Short mmCIF file of C-alpha atoms in Angstrom, two decimals:
data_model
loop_
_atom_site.label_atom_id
_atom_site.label_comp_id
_atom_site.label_asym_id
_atom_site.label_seq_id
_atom_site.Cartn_x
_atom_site.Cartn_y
_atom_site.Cartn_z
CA UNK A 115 -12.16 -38.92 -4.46
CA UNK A 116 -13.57 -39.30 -7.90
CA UNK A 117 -13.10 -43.05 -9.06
CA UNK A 118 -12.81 -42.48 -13.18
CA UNK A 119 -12.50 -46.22 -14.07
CA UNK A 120 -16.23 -46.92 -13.22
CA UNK A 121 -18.72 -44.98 -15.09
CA UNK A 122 -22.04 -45.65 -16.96
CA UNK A 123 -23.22 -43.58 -20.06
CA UNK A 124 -25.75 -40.68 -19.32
CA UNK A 125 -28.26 -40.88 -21.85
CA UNK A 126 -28.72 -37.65 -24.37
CA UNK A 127 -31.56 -35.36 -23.71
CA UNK A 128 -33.18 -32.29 -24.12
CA UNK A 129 -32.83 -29.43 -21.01
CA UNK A 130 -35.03 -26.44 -21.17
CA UNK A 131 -34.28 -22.90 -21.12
CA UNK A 132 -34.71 -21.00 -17.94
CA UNK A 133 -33.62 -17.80 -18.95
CA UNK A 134 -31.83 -15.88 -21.71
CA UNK A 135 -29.59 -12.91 -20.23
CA UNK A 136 -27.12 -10.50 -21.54
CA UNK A 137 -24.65 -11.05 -18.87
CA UNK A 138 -24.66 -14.24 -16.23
CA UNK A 139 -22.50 -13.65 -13.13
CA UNK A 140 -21.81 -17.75 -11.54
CA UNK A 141 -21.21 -17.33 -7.90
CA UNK A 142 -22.41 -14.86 -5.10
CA UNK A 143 -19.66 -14.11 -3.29
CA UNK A 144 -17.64 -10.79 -2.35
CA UNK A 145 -16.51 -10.27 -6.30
CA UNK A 146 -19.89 -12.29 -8.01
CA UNK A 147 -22.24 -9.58 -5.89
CA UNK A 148 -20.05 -6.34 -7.05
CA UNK A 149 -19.72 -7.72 -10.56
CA UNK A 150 -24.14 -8.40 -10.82
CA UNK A 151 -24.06 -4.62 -9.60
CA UNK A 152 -22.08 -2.85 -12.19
CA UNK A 153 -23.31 -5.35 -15.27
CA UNK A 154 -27.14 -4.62 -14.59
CA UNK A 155 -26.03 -0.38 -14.17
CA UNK A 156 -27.10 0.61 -17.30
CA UNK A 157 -30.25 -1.78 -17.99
CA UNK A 158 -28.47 -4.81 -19.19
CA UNK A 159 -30.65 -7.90 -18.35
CA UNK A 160 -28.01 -9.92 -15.49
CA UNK A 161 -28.72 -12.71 -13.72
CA UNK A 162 -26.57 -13.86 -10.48
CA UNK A 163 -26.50 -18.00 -9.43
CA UNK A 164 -25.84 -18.80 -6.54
CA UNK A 165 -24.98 -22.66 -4.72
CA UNK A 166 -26.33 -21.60 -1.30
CA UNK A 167 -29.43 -19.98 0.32
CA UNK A 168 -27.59 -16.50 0.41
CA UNK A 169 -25.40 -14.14 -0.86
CA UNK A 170 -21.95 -13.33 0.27
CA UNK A 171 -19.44 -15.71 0.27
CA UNK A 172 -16.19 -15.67 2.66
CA UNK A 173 -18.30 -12.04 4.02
CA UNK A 174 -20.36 -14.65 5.89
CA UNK A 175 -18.16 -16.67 7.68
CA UNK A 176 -16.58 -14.54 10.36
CA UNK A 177 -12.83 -13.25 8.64
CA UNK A 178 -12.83 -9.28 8.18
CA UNK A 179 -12.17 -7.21 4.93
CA UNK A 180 -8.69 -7.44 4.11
CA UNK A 181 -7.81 -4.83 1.54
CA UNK A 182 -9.11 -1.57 1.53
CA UNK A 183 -6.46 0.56 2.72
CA UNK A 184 -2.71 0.60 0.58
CA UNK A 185 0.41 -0.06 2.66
CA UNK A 186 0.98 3.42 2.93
CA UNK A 187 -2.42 4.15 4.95
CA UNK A 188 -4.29 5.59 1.67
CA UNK A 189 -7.69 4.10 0.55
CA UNK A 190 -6.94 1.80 -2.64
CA UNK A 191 -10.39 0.14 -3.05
CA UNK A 192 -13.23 2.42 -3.29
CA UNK A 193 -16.48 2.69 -6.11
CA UNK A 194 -19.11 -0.38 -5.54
CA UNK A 195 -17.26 -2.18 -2.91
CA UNK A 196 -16.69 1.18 -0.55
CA UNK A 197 -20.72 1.74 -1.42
CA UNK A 198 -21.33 -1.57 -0.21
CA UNK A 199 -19.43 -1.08 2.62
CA UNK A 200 -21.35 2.51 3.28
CA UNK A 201 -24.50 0.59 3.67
CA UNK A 202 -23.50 -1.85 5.84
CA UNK A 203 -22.09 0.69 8.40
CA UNK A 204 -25.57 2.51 8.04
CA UNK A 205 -26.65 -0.79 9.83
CA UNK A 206 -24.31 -0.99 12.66
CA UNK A 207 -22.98 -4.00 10.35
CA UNK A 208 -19.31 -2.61 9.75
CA UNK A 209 -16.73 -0.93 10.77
CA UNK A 210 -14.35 2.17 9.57
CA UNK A 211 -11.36 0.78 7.45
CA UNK A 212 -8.73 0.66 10.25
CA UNK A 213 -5.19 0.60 9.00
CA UNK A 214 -3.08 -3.14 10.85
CA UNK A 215 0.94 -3.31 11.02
CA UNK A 216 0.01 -6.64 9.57
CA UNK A 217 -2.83 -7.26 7.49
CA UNK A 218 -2.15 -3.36 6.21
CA UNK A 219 -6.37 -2.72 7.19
CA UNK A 220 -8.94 -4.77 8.75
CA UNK A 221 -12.64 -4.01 7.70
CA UNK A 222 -15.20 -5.93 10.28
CA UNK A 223 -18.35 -6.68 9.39
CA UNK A 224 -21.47 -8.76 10.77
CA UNK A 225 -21.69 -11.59 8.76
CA UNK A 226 -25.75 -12.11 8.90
CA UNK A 227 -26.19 -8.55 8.13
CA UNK A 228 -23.82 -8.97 4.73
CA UNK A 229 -26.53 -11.43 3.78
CA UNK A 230 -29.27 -9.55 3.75
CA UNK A 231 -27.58 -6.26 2.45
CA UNK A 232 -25.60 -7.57 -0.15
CA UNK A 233 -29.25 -9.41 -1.26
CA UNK A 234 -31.06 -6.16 -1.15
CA UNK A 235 -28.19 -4.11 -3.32
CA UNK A 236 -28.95 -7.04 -5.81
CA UNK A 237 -32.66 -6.95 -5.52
CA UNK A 238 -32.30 -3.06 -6.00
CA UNK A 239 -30.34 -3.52 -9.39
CA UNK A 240 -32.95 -5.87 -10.91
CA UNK A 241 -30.39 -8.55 -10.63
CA UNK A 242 -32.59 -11.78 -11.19
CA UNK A 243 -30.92 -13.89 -8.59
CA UNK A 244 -31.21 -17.70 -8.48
CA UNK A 245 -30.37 -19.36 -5.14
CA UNK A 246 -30.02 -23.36 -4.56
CA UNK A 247 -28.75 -23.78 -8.29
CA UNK A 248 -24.96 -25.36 -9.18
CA UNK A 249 -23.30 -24.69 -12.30
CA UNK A 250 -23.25 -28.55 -13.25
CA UNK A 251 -21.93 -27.93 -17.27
CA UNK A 252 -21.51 -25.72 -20.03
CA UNK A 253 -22.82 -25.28 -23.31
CA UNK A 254 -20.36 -24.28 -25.92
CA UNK A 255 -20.12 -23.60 -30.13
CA UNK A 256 -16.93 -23.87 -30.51
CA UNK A 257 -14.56 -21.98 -28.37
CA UNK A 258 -17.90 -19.66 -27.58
CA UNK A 259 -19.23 -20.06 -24.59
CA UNK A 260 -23.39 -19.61 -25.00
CA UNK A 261 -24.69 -20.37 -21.38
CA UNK A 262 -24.22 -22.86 -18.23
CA UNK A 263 -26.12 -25.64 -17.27
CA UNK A 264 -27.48 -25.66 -13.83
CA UNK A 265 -28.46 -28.54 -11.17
CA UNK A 266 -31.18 -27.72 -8.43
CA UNK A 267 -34.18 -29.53 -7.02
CA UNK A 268 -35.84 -28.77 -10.48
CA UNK A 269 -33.83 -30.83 -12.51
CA UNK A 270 -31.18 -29.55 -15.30
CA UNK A 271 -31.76 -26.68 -16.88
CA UNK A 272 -29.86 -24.34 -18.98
CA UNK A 273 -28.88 -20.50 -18.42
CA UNK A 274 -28.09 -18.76 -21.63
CA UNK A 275 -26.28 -15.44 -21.64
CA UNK A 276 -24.07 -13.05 -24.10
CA UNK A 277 -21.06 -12.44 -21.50
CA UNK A 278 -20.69 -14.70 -18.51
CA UNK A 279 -18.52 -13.60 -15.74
CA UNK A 280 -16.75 -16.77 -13.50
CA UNK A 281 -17.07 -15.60 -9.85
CA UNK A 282 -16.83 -19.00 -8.49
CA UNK A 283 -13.67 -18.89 -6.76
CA UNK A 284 -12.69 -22.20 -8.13
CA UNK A 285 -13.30 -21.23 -11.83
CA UNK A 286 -15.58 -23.63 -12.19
CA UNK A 287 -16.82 -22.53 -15.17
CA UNK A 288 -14.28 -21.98 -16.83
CA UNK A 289 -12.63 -25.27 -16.01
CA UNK A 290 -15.86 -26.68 -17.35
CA UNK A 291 -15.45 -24.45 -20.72
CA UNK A 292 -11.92 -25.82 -21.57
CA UNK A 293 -9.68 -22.60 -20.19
CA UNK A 294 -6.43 -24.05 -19.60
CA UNK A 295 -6.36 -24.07 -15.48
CA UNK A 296 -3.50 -24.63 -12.84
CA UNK A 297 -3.70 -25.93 -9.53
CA UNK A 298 -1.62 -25.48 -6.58
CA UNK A 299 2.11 -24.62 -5.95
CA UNK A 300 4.57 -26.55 -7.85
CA UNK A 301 4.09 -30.01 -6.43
CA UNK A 302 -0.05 -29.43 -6.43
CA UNK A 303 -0.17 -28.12 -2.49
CA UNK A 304 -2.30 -25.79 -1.82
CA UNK A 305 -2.91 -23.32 1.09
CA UNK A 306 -4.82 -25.16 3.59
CA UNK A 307 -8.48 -23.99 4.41
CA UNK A 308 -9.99 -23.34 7.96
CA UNK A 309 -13.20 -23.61 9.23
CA UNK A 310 -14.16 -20.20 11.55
CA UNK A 311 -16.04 -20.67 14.62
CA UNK A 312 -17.35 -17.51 16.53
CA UNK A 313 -17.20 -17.50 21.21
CA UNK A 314 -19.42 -15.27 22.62
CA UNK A 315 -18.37 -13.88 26.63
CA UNK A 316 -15.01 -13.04 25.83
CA UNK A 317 -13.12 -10.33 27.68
CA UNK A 318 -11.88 -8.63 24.86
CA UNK A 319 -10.65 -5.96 26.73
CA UNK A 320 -9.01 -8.07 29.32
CA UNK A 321 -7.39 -9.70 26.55
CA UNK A 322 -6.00 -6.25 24.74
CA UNK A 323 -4.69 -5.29 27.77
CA UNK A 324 -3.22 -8.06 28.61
CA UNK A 325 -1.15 -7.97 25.49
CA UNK A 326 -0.28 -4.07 25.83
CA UNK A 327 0.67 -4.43 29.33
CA UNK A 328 2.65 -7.60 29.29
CA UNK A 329 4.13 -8.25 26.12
CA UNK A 330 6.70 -10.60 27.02
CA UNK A 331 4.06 -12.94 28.16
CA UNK A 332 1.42 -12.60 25.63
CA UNK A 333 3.70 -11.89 21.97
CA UNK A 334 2.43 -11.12 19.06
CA UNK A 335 3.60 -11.23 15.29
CA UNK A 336 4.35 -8.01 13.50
CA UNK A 337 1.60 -5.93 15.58
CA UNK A 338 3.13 -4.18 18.42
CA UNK A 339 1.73 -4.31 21.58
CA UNK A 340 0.95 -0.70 21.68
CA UNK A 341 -1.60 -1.20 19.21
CA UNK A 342 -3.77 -2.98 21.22
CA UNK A 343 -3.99 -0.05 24.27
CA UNK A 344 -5.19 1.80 21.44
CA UNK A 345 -7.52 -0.60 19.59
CA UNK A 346 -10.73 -2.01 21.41
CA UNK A 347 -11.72 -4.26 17.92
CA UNK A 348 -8.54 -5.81 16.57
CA UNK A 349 -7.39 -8.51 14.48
CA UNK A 350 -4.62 -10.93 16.87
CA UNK A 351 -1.84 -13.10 15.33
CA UNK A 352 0.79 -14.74 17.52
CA UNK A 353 1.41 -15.98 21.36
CA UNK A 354 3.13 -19.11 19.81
CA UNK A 355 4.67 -19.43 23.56
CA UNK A 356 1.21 -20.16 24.65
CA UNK A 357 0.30 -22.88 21.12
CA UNK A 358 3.82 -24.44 22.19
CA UNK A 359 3.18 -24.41 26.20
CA UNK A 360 -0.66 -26.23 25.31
CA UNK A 361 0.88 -28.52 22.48
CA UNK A 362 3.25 -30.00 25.27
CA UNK A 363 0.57 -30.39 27.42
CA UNK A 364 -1.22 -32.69 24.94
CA UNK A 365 -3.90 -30.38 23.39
CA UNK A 366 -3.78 -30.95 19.42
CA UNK A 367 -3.66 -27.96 17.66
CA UNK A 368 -3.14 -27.59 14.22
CA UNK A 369 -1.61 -24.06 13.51
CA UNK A 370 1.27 -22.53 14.95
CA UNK A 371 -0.45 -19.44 16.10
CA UNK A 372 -3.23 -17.51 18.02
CA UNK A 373 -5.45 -15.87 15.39
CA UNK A 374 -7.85 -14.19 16.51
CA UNK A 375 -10.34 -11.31 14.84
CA UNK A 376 -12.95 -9.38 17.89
CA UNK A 377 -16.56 -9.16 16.31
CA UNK A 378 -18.87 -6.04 16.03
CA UNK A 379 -20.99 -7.29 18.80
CA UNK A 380 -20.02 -6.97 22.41
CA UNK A 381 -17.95 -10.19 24.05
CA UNK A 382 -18.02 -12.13 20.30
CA UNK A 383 -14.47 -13.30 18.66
CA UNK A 384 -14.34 -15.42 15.71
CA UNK A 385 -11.27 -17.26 15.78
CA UNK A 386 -8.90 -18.46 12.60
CA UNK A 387 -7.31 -21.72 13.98
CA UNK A 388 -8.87 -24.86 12.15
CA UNK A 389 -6.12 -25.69 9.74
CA UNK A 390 -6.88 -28.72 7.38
CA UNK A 391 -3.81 -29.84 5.04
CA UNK A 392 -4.80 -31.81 1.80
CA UNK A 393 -8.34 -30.72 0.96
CA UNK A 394 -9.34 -30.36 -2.36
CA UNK A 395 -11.53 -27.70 -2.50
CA UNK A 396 -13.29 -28.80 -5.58
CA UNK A 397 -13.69 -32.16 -4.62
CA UNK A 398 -16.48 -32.85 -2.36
CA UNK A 399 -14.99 -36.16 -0.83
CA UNK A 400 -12.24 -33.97 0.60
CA UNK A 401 -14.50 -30.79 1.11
CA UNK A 402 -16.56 -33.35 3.62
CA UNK A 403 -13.57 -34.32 5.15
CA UNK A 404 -12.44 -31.24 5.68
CA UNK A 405 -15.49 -30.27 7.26
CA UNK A 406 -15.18 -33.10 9.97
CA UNK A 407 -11.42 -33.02 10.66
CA UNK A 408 -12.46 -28.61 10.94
CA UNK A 409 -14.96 -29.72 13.81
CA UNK A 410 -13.37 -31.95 15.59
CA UNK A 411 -10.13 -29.45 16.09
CA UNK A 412 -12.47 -27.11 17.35
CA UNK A 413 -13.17 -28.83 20.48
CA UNK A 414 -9.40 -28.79 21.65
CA UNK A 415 -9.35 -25.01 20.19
CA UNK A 416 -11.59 -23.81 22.75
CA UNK A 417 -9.98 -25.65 25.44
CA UNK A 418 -6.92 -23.97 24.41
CA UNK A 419 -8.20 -20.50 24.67
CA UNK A 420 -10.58 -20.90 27.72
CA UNK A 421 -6.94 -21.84 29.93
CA UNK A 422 -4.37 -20.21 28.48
CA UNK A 423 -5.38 -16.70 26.33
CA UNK A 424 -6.74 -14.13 29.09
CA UNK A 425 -10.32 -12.84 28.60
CA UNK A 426 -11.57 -16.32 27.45
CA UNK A 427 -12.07 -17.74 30.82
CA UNK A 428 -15.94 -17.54 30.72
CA UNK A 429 -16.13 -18.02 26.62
CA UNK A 430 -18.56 -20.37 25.18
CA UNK A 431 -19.41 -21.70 21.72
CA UNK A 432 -21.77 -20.05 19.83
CA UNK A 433 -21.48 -21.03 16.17
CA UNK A 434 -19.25 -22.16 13.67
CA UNK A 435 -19.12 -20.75 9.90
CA UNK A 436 -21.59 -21.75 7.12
CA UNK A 437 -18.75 -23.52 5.08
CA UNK A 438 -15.28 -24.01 5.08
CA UNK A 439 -13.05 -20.90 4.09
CA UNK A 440 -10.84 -22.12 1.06
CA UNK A 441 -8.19 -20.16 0.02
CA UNK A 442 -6.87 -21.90 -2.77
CA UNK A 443 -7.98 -24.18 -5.89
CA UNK A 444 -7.96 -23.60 -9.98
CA UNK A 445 -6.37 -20.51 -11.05
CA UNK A 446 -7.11 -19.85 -14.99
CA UNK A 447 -4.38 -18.92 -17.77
CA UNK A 448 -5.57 -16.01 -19.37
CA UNK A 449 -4.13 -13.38 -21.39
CA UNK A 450 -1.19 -12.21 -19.00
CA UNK A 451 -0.24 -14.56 -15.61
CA UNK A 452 0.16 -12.48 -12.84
CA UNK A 453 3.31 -13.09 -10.69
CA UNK A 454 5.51 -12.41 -7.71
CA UNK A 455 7.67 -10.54 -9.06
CA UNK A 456 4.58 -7.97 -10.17
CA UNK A 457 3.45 -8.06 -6.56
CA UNK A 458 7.26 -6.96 -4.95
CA UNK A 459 7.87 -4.34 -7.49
CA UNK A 460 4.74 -2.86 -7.33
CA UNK A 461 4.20 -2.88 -11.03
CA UNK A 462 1.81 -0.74 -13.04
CA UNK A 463 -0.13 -1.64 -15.98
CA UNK A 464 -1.30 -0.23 -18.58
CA UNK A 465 -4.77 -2.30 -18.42
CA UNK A 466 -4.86 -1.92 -14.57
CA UNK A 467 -8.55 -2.13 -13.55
CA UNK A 468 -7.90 -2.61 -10.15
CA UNK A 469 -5.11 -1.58 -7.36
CA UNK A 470 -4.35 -3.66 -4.50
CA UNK A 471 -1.63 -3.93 -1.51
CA UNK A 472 -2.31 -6.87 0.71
CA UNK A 473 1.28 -9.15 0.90
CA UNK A 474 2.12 -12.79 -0.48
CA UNK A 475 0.33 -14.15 2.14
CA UNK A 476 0.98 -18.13 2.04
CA UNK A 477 -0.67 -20.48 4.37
CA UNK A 478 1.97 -23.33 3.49
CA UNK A 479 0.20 -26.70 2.54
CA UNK A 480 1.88 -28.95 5.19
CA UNK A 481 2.86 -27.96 8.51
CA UNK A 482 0.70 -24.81 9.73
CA UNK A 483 3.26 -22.13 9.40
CA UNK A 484 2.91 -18.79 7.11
CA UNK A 485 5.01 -16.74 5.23
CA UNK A 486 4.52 -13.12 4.71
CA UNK A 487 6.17 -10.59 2.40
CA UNK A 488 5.21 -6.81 1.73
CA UNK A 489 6.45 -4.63 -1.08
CA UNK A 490 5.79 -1.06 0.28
CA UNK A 491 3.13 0.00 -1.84
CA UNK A 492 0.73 -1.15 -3.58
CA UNK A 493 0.80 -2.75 -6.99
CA UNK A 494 -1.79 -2.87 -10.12
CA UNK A 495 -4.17 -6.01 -11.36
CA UNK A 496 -3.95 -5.95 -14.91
CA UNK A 497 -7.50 -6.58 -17.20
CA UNK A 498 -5.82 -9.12 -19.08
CA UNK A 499 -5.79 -11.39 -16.03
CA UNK A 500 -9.35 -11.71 -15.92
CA UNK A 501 -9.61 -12.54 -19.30
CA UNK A 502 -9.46 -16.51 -20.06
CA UNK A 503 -7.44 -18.38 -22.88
CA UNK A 504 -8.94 -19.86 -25.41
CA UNK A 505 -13.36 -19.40 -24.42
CA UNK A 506 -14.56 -16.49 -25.80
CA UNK A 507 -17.74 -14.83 -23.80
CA UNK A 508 -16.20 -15.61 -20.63
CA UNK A 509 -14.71 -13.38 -17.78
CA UNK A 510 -13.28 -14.59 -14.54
CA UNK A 511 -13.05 -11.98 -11.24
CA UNK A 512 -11.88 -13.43 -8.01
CA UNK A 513 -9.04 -15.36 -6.64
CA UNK A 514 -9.08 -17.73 -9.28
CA UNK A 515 -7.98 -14.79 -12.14
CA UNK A 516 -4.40 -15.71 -13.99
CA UNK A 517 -1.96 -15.80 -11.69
CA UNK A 518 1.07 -17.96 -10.00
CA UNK A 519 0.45 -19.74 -6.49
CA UNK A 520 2.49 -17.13 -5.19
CA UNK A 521 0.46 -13.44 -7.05
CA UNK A 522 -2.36 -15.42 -5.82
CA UNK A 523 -1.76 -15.20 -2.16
CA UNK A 524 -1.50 -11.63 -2.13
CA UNK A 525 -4.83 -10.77 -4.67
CA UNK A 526 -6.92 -13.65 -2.94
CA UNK A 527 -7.95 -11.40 -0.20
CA UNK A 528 -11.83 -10.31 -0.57
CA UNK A 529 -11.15 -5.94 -1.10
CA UNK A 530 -9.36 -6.82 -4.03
CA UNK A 531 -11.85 -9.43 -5.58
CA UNK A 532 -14.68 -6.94 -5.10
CA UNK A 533 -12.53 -4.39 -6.95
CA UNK A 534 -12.46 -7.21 -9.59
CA UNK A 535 -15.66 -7.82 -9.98
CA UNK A 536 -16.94 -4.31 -10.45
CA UNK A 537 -14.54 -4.55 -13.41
CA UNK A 538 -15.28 -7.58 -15.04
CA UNK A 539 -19.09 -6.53 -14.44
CA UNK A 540 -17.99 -2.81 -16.18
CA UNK A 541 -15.99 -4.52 -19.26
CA UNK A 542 -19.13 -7.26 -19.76
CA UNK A 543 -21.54 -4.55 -19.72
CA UNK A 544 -19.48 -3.21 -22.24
CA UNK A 545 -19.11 -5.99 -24.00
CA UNK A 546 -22.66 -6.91 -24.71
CA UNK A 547 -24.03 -2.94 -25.75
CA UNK A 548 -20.73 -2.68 -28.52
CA UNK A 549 -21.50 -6.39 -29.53
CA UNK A 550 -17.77 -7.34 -29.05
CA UNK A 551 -15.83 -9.94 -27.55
CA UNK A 552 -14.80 -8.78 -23.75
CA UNK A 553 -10.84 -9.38 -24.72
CA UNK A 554 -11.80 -6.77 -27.53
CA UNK A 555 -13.34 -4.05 -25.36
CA UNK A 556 -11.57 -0.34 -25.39
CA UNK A 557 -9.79 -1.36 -21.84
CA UNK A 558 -9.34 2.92 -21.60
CA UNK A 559 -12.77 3.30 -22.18
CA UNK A 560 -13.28 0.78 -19.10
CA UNK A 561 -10.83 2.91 -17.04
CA UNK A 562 -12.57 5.68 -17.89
CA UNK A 563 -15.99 4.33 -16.37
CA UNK A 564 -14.25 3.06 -13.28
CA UNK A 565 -12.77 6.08 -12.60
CA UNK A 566 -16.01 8.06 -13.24
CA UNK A 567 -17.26 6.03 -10.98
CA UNK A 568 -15.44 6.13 -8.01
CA UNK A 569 -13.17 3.29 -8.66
CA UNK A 570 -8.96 4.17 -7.82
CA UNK A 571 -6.29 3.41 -10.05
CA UNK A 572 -3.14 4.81 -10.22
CA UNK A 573 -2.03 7.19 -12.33
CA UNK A 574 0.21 5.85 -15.48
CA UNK A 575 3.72 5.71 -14.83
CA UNK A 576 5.96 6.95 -17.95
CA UNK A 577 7.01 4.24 -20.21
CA UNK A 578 10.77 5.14 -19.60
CA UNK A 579 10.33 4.88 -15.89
CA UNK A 580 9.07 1.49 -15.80
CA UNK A 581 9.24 -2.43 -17.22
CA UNK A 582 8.26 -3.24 -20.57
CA UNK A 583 4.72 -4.63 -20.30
CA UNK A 584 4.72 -7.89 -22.24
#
């Protein structure tokens, strides 16, 4: 951890300009990509930074698309993201949106080939992208946020840009700015991340049968076993019996529950097991130690499967995930908090410029377990949310948008932050051609281009039929 009682001054200096944009998306993940897209659309100049060697974010490490189908079994997420998603399949690298008793729809895709699509949709858009560069500052005129300062091998340099859109996860940027940010539930937990590692030679359809045909052996949460003697890709959550039988045989594992997710490619299964309570995910002291508790679970993982779970008897390692999967840090306050009470009454807004349906979803902080709740529907994400408190020039999309620990666990999932991004990308496109302030843009206007777009949103609910909006 950070120790603040021993520092030295860093001298004053000048950094040099590396670019001047009109809109600067921080962060290449699932919502950072979308948002790049739909900013450059029209000509705007847009650059997109990005910490690693490639594009994509939690796409990379192995989890599928959570999000793209509505409770009901109707497609909620559509525009950019579903375009993305067409050009993926083109590639063999994804599957159909398949609707799950528990996730609501499970999207698979090949990790490697999200790289290199997602790069080449950006490359396509004149996007300038910047890999290998951290957002290490901010460079402010009063509560107006001109630009970032970046770290790379090249030294410090400064990005200046009109509108810049926060698609860090962490909100990095605008932490950095001075938005007022929250961390954590209540007492500062937060949901604890894993680190996804991939087998190759599994029997995946040993193992689906195994569960259809004996489902008092092998039981499952929420996901009947019928499901799998229909499903030869599938996403599997449960056989606690088994985690309980290996636990009192001394194997240490860390989560309460099988959970496991088949790959595209013949024999591969990532699994979702690695559970590391207490990491900070903006911290890299804890990051690092997250990374080294994640490996060395993995080893008794593995065991686990190979003699107990049927179909992994001949399974072998083949690669763990380029980074851990966090699902929780900063969330910013912005111009309406998002809450749980939103999420179980399906509310509507009238800024809604997204829709989304996945459940409070909350990995608790200490102990492995998870609880899940589901409203029935689907509910809106309200524009206002995106926009921070008290920076002007500044948009956040992602998981780390205003909300409670609880609204987060439910819009953290990646359908819905693409959906975000293609909105904050829309409304700072906006922004910049009017010459206004994006908590000033004509938010029907933005609904308008969305929809003409292929974006879905719900149609408005009469103002006697529903909550006052505050």
């Amino acid at each position: 951890m950070n120790n603040h009682h021993d520092v030295i001054a860093e001298p004053a200096r000048s950094i040099p300009v590396r670019a001047r944009v009109d809109v600067l998306v921080v962060g290449g993940g699932p919502s950072g990509i979308i948002a790049a897209q739909a900013a450059a659309e029209d000509g705007a100049k847009v650059m997109l930074i990005e910490s690693r060697s490639f594009v994509g974010g939690n796409m990379t490490i192995g989890l599928p698309i959570l999000g793209f189908l509505g409770q009901k079994g109707n497609q909620i997420i559509k525009g950019l993201p579903q375009k993305l998603i067409g050009r993926l399949a083109e590639r063999n690298a994804a599957s159909e949106h398949r609707p799950c008793p528990l996730h609501m729809s499970l999207t698979l895709v090949e990790p490697e080939s999200v790289k290199a699509v997602a790069l080449e949709t950006l490359v396509e858009s004149n996007v300038d992208v910047l890999f290998y560069a951290f957002c290490a500052g901010v460079v402010m005129e009063g509560d107006e946020l001109k630009g970032i300062i970046i770290e790379s091998k090249a030294g410090r340099e400064a990005i200046l840009a009109k509108v810049i859109i926060d698609c860090t996860g962490d909100a990095d940027v605008a932490y950095r700015s001075g938005v007022p940010c929250e961390y954590g539930n209540d007492q500062g937990g937060v949901q604890p991340p894993t680190l996804m590692f991939c087998l190759g030679g599994v029997d995946t359809e040993k193992l689906r049968l195994s569960i259809a045909e004996e489902p008092r052996t092998y039981l499952t949460d929420f996901i009947p076993a019928e499901y799998f003697g229909q499903n030869n890709q599938f996403v599997l959550v449960g056989m606690r019996n088994l985690i309980q039988k290996a636990q009192s045989a001394g194997l240490q594992l860390a989560t309460e529950r099988t959970i496991l997710i088949t790959g595209l490619r013949k024999g591969e299964v990532w699994v979702n097991m690695t559970r590391v309570s207490g990491v900070n995910g903006t911290d890299p002291g804890s990051l690092t130690h997250g990374e080294i508790e994640g490996r060395r679970q993995i080893y008794d993982i593995q065991r686990y499967l190979v003699e107990y779970v049927p179909g992994f008897e001949q399974a072998y390692f083949l690669k763990t995930a380029p980074f851990l999967g966090i699902r929780e840090t900063r969330r910013i306050s912005g111009f309406y908090t998002m809450t749980r009470e939103d999420i179980m009454s399906c509310r509507h807004f009238d800024d809604a410029i997204a829709v989304a349906s996945y459940p409070l979803d909350i990995h608790h902080p200490q102990g492995g377990g998870c609880t899940l709740e589901w409203c029935g529907d689907c509910y809106d994400i309200p524009y206002r949310s995106l926009v921070p408190q008290k920076v002007k020039n500044l948009l956040v999309a992602g998981r780390c948008i205003s909300t409670t620990h609880e609204a987060m666990s439910a819009i953290r999932v990646m359908a819905p932050c693409m959906a975000m991004g293609e909105a904050a990308g829309r409304a700072a496109k906006m922004a910049v051609s009017k010459g206004v302030q994006p908590a000033d843009i004509d938010v029907a206007a933005l609904q308008q281009e969305l929809l003409a777009k292929g974006a879905y949103l719900r149609a408005p609910v009469p103002s006697a039929m529903r909550p006052h909006n505050p």
